[in-house]
CSV table of C-alpha atoms in Angstrom, one decimal:
chain,number,residue,atom,x,y,z
A,1,UNK,CA,10.3,-12.4,21.6
A,2,UNK,CA,13.8,-11.7,20.2
A,3,UNK,CA,15.6,-8.5,19.5
A,4,UNK,CA,19.0,-7.6,18.1
A,5,UNK,CA,21.1,-4.5,18.7
A,6,UNK,CA,24.0,-3.3,16.5
A,7,UNK,CA,25.4,-0.3,18.3
A,8,UNK,CA,27.6,0.9,15.5
A,9,UNK,CA,25.9,2.2,12.4
A,10,UNK,CA,29.2,2.9,10.6
A,11,UNK,CA,32.7,1.6,11.1
A,12,UNK,CA,35.5,3.2,9.1
A,13,UNK,CA,38.8,1.3,9.0
A,14,UNK,CA,41.9,1.3,7.0
A,15,UNK,CA,42.9,-1.6,4.8
A,16,UNK,CA,44.7,-4.4,6.6
A,17,UNK,CA,43.6,-3.2,10.0
A,18,UNK,CA,41.5,-5.5,12.3
A,19,UNK,CA,37.8,-4.8,12.8
A,20,UNK,CA,35.0,-5.9,15.2
A,21,UNK,CA,31.4,-5.3,14.5
A,22,UNK,CA,29.3,-5.7,17.6
A,23,UNK,CA,26.0,-7.5,17.9
A,24,UNK,CA,24.0,-8.1,21.1
A,25,UNK,CA,20.7,-10.0,21.3
A,26,UNK,CA,17.9,-10.8,23.7
A,27,UNK,CA,15.7,-13.8,23.7
A,28,UNK,CA,13.6,-15.9,26.1
A,29,UNK,CA,14.3,-19.1,24.0
A,30,UNK,CA,17.4,-20.7,22.5
A,31,UNK,CA,18.4,-18.9,19.3
A,32,UNK,CA,20.3,-19.5,16.1
A,33,UNK,CA,22.6,-16.5,15.3
A,34,UNK,CA,23.6,-15.2,11.9
A,35,UNK,CA,25.7,-12.6,10.1
A,36,UNK,CA,24.5,-11.5,6.7
A,37,UNK,CA,26.4,-9.2,4.3
A,38,UNK,CA,25.0,-6.9,1.7
A,39,UNK,CA,27.3,-5.6,-1.1
A,40,UNK,CA,26.1,-2.6,-3.1
A,41,UNK,CA,23.1,-3.4,-5.3
A,42,UNK,CA,23.0,-7.0,-4.1
A,43,UNK,CA,20.8,-9.1,-1.8
A,44,UNK,CA,21.6,-10.3,1.7
A,45,UNK,CA,24.2,-13.1,1.7
A,46,UNK,CA,24.7,-15.4,4.6
A,47,UNK,CA,28.3,-14.8,6.0
A,48,UNK,CA,28.3,-17.2,8.9
A,49,UNK,CA,26.0,-18.9,11.4
A,50,UNK,CA,25.9,-20.3,14.9
A,51,UNK,CA,23.5,-23.2,15.4
A,52,UNK,CA,25.2,-25.2,18.2
A,53,UNK,CA,28.5,-26.7,19.2
A,54,UNK,CA,31.7,-24.7,19.0
A,55,UNK,CA,31.0,-21.1,20.0
A,56,UNK,CA,33.6,-19.8,17.4
A,57,UNK,CA,32.4,-19.9,13.8
A,58,UNK,CA,34.3,-18.9,10.8
A,59,UNK,CA,33.5,-17.9,7.2
A,60,UNK,CA,35.5,-18.7,4.1
A,61,UNK,CA,36.7,-15.2,3.6
A,62,UNK,CA,38.4,-14.7,7.0
A,63,UNK,CA,35.6,-13.4,9.2
A,64,UNK,CA,34.8,-15.1,12.5
A,65,UNK,CA,32.2,-14.6,15.2
A,66,UNK,CA,32.0,-15.9,18.7
A,67,UNK,CA,28.8,-16.8,20.5
A,68,UNK,CA,28.9,-15.6,24.1
A,69,UNK,CA,25.8,-16.7,25.9
A,70,UNK,CA,26.6,-14.9,29.2
A,71,UNK,CA,27.0,-11.6,27.4
A,72,UNK,CA,24.3,-12.4,24.8
A,73,UNK,CA,26.7,-11.3,22.1
A,74,UNK,CA,27.7,-12.5,18.7
A,75,UNK,CA,30.4,-10.0,17.6
A,76,UNK,CA,31.9,-10.3,14.1
A,77,UNK,CA,35.7,-9.9,13.7
A,78,UNK,CA,38.3,-10.0,11.0
A,79,UNK,CA,42.1,-9.6,11.8
A,80,UNK,CA,42.9,-7.8,8.5
A,81,UNK,CA,40.3,-6.3,6.3
A,82,UNK,CA,40.4,-5.7,2.5
A,83,UNK,CA,38.8,-3.0,0.4
A,84,UNK,CA,36.4,-5.6,-0.9
A,85,UNK,CA,35.0,-6.1,2.6
A,86,UNK,CA,33.3,-2.7,2.3
A,87,UNK,CA,29.6,-3.6,2.7
A,88,UNK,CA,26.6,-3.5,5.1
A,89,UNK,CA,26.7,-6.2,7.7
A,90,UNK,CA,23.5,-7.4,9.4
A,91,UNK,CA,23.3,-9.5,12.6
A,92,UNK,CA,20.2,-11.7,12.9
A,93,UNK,CA,18.6,-14.2,15.2
A,94,UNK,CA,16.1,-16.9,14.7
A,95,UNK,CA,14.1,-18.3,17.7
A,96,UNK,CA,11.4,-20.9,17.6
A,97,UNK,CA,9.8,-19.8,14.3
A,98,UNK,CA,11.1,-19.3,10.8
A,99,UNK,CA,11.4,-15.6,10.8
A,100,UNK,CA,14.7,-13.8,11.1
A,101,UNK,CA,15.0,-10.9,13.5
A,102,UNK,CA,17.6,-8.4,12.2
A,103,UNK,CA,19.6,-5.6,13.7
A,104,UNK,CA,19.8,-2.2,12.0
A,105,UNK,CA,23.1,-3.0,10.2
A,106,UNK,CA,26.6,-1.7,10.4
A,107,UNK,CA,28.2,-0.1,7.3
A,108,UNK,CA,31.9,-1.2,7.1
A,109,UNK,CA,33.9,1.2,5.1
A,110,UNK,CA,37.5,0.2,4.3
A,111,UNK,CA,39.9,2.9,3.2
A,112,UNK,CA,43.1,2.3,1.3
B,1,UNK,CA,24.6,-20.6,-8.9
B,2,UNK,CA,20.8,-20.4,-8.5
B,3,UNK,CA,19.6,-17.1,-7.0
B,4,UNK,CA,16.5,-15.3,-5.9
B,5,UNK,CA,15.5,-12.6,-8.4
B,6,UNK,CA,13.2,-9.6,-7.8
B,7,UNK,CA,11.5,-7.2,-10.2
B,8,UNK,CA,11.4,-4.3,-10.5
B,9,UNK,CA,14.5,-3.0,-8.8
B,10,UNK,CA,12.8,0.3,-8.2
B,11,UNK,CA,9.1,1.1,-8.2
B,12,UNK,CA,7.7,4.6,-7.9
B,13,UNK,CA,3.9,4.9,-7.2
B,14,UNK,CA,1.4,7.4,-6.1
B,15,UNK,CA,-0.2,7.1,-2.7
B,16,UNK,CA,-3.4,5.1,-2.8
B,17,UNK,CA,-2.3,3.0,-5.8
B,18,UNK,CA,-1.9,-0.7,-5.8
B,19,UNK,CA,1.6,-2.2,-6.4
B,20,UNK,CA,2.7,-5.8,-7.0
B,21,UNK,CA,6.3,-6.7,-6.2
B,22,UNK,CA,7.5,-9.8,-7.9
B,23,UNK,CA,10.0,-12.5,-6.8
B,24,UNK,CA,11.3,-15.6,-8.5
B,25,UNK,CA,12.5,-17.9,-5.7
B,26,UNK,CA,15.2,-20.6,-6.2
B,27,UNK,CA,13.4,-23.4,-8.1
B,28,UNK,CA,13.4,-26.3,-5.7
B,29,UNK,CA,12.7,-24.1,-2.6
B,30,UNK,CA,9.4,-24.5,-0.8
B,31,UNK,CA,9.4,-21.7,1.9
B,32,UNK,CA,9.1,-18.1,0.9
B,33,UNK,CA,9.4,-14.9,2.8
B,34,UNK,CA,9.0,-11.1,2.5
B,35,UNK,CA,11.0,-8.7,4.5
B,36,UNK,CA,11.2,-4.9,4.3
B,37,UNK,CA,13.7,-2.2,5.4
B,38,UNK,CA,12.6,1.4,5.8
B,39,UNK,CA,15.5,3.7,5.2
B,40,UNK,CA,17.7,3.8,8.2
B,41,UNK,CA,15.8,1.2,10.1
B,42,UNK,CA,15.9,-2.6,10.7
B,43,UNK,CA,15.1,-5.2,8.2
B,44,UNK,CA,11.7,-6.4,9.4
B,45,UNK,CA,9.9,-9.7,8.8
B,46,UNK,CA,6.5,-9.4,7.0
B,47,UNK,CA,5.3,-12.8,6.1
B,48,UNK,CA,6.3,-16.4,5.5
B,49,UNK,CA,4.5,-18.7,3.0
B,50,UNK,CA,4.5,-22.5,2.7
B,51,UNK,CA,2.3,-25.0,0.9
B,52,UNK,CA,0.2,-22.2,-0.7
B,53,UNK,CA,-0.7,-20.5,2.6
B,54,UNK,CA,0.7,-18.0,5.0
B,55,UNK,CA,2.5,-19.7,7.9
B,56,UNK,CA,3.4,-16.6,9.8
B,57,UNK,CA,2.9,-12.9,9.5
B,58,UNK,CA,3.9,-9.8,11.5
B,59,UNK,CA,1.8,-7.0,12.8
B,60,UNK,CA,2.9,-4.9,9.8
B,61,UNK,CA,1.3,-7.4,7.4
B,62,UNK,CA,-2.3,-6.0,7.7
B,63,UNK,CA,-5.2,-6.3,5.3
B,64,UNK,CA,-3.5,-4.0,2.8
B,65,UNK,CA,-0.9,-6.7,2.1
B,66,UNK,CA,-1.4,-10.0,0.4
B,67,UNK,CA,0.9,-12.7,-1.0
B,68,UNK,CA,0.4,-15.1,-3.8
B,69,UNK,CA,2.2,-17.8,-5.7
B,70,UNK,CA,0.3,-17.5,-9.0
B,71,UNK,CA,2.3,-20.2,-10.8
B,72,UNK,CA,5.2,-22.6,-10.2
B,73,UNK,CA,7.8,-19.9,-10.2
B,74,UNK,CA,6.6,-16.5,-9.0
B,75,UNK,CA,5.9,-15.2,-5.5
B,76,UNK,CA,4.3,-11.8,-5.3
B,77,UNK,CA,3.6,-9.2,-2.6
B,78,UNK,CA,0.6,-6.9,-3.3
B,79,UNK,CA,0.0,-3.7,-1.5
B,80,UNK,CA,-3.6,-2.7,-2.2
B,81,UNK,CA,-3.5,1.0,-1.4
B,82,UNK,CA,-0.1,2.3,-0.8
B,83,UNK,CA,0.7,4.8,2.0
B,84,UNK,CA,3.7,7.1,2.3
B,85,UNK,CA,5.0,4.9,5.1
B,86,UNK,CA,5.2,1.9,2.8
B,87,UNK,CA,8.2,3.4,1.2
B,88,UNK,CA,11.0,0.9,1.8
B,89,UNK,CA,13.3,-1.8,0.3
B,90,UNK,CA,11.4,-5.0,0.1
B,91,UNK,CA,13.3,-8.3,0.2
B,92,UNK,CA,12.1,-11.6,-0.9
B,93,UNK,CA,13.7,-14.8,0.4
B,94,UNK,CA,13.3,-18.5,-0.1
B,95,UNK,CA,14.6,-21.6,1.7
B,96,UNK,CA,14.6,-25.3,0.9
B,97,UNK,CA,12.6,-28.0,2.6
B,98,UNK,CA,14.4,-30.3,5.0
B,99,UNK,CA,14.7,-31.0,8.6
B,100,UNK,CA,15.2,-29.6,11.2
B,101,UNK,CA,12.7,-27.1,9.8
B,102,UNK,CA,13.7,-24.4,12.2
B,103,UNK,CA,17.0,-24.1,10.5
B,104,UNK,CA,16.7,-23.6,6.7
B,105,UNK,CA,19.1,-21.0,5.3
B,106,UNK,CA,17.1,-18.2,3.8
B,107,UNK,CA,18.4,-17.0,0.4
B,108,UNK,CA,17.6,-13.4,-0.3
B,109,UNK,CA,17.0,-11.4,-3.5
B,110,UNK,CA,18.5,-8.0,-4.2
B,111,UNK,CA,15.4,-6.2,-3.2
B,112,UNK,CA,12.8,-3.8,-4.7
B,113,UNK,CA,13.0,-0.2,-3.6
B,114,UNK,CA,9.4,1.1,-3.4
B,115,UNK,CA,8.9,4.8,-3.3
B,116,UNK,CA,5.4,6.1,-2.5
B,117,UNK,CA,4.8,9.8,-3.4
């Protein structure tokens, strides 16, 4: 079985500051790792994914996440956030079945 | 850009009533899912559906729940006799066919907020 922990329920940050949203997972099998973002009144959108290969993955809007197998982590980072990054961010894992296992989410609030 | 749609956006019902939540997956997708999120809790997997049958379901998906693809476009979740604890946001998702099957990106709808009074 897999599980995901997102320790920070809310992260307030000022615009242009760096941010890190933490995600830790546990699994007895190899996993795929994902970050989803949910903007207000919208569905979950895939932000980035780790399947294999390079442990550092990037999204088109400046976010990156690094898979760390020894620490079982997949933290999401951005060096400089914008107001438009305000959203709920969900970390998820997929093991050897189709279902996604989600964390509880982190609300990123960017202030001007 | 094709997207998953869900109706209604908000459903209010009395305890014990039946509800049907509707989803229109992306048209060429073959795998369908329902997830739910109780307020303040994790997004939880309910069921996956492929080739007109359930391929996997969670412990939450008991006999009160059923899914159906009544025609070529809709995918529905029925709750036969709603309980207070069924109040949650319900998300539908779909993914395309292809290999490797264990990685198919799941595209999510905006959700239906179900409130059971």
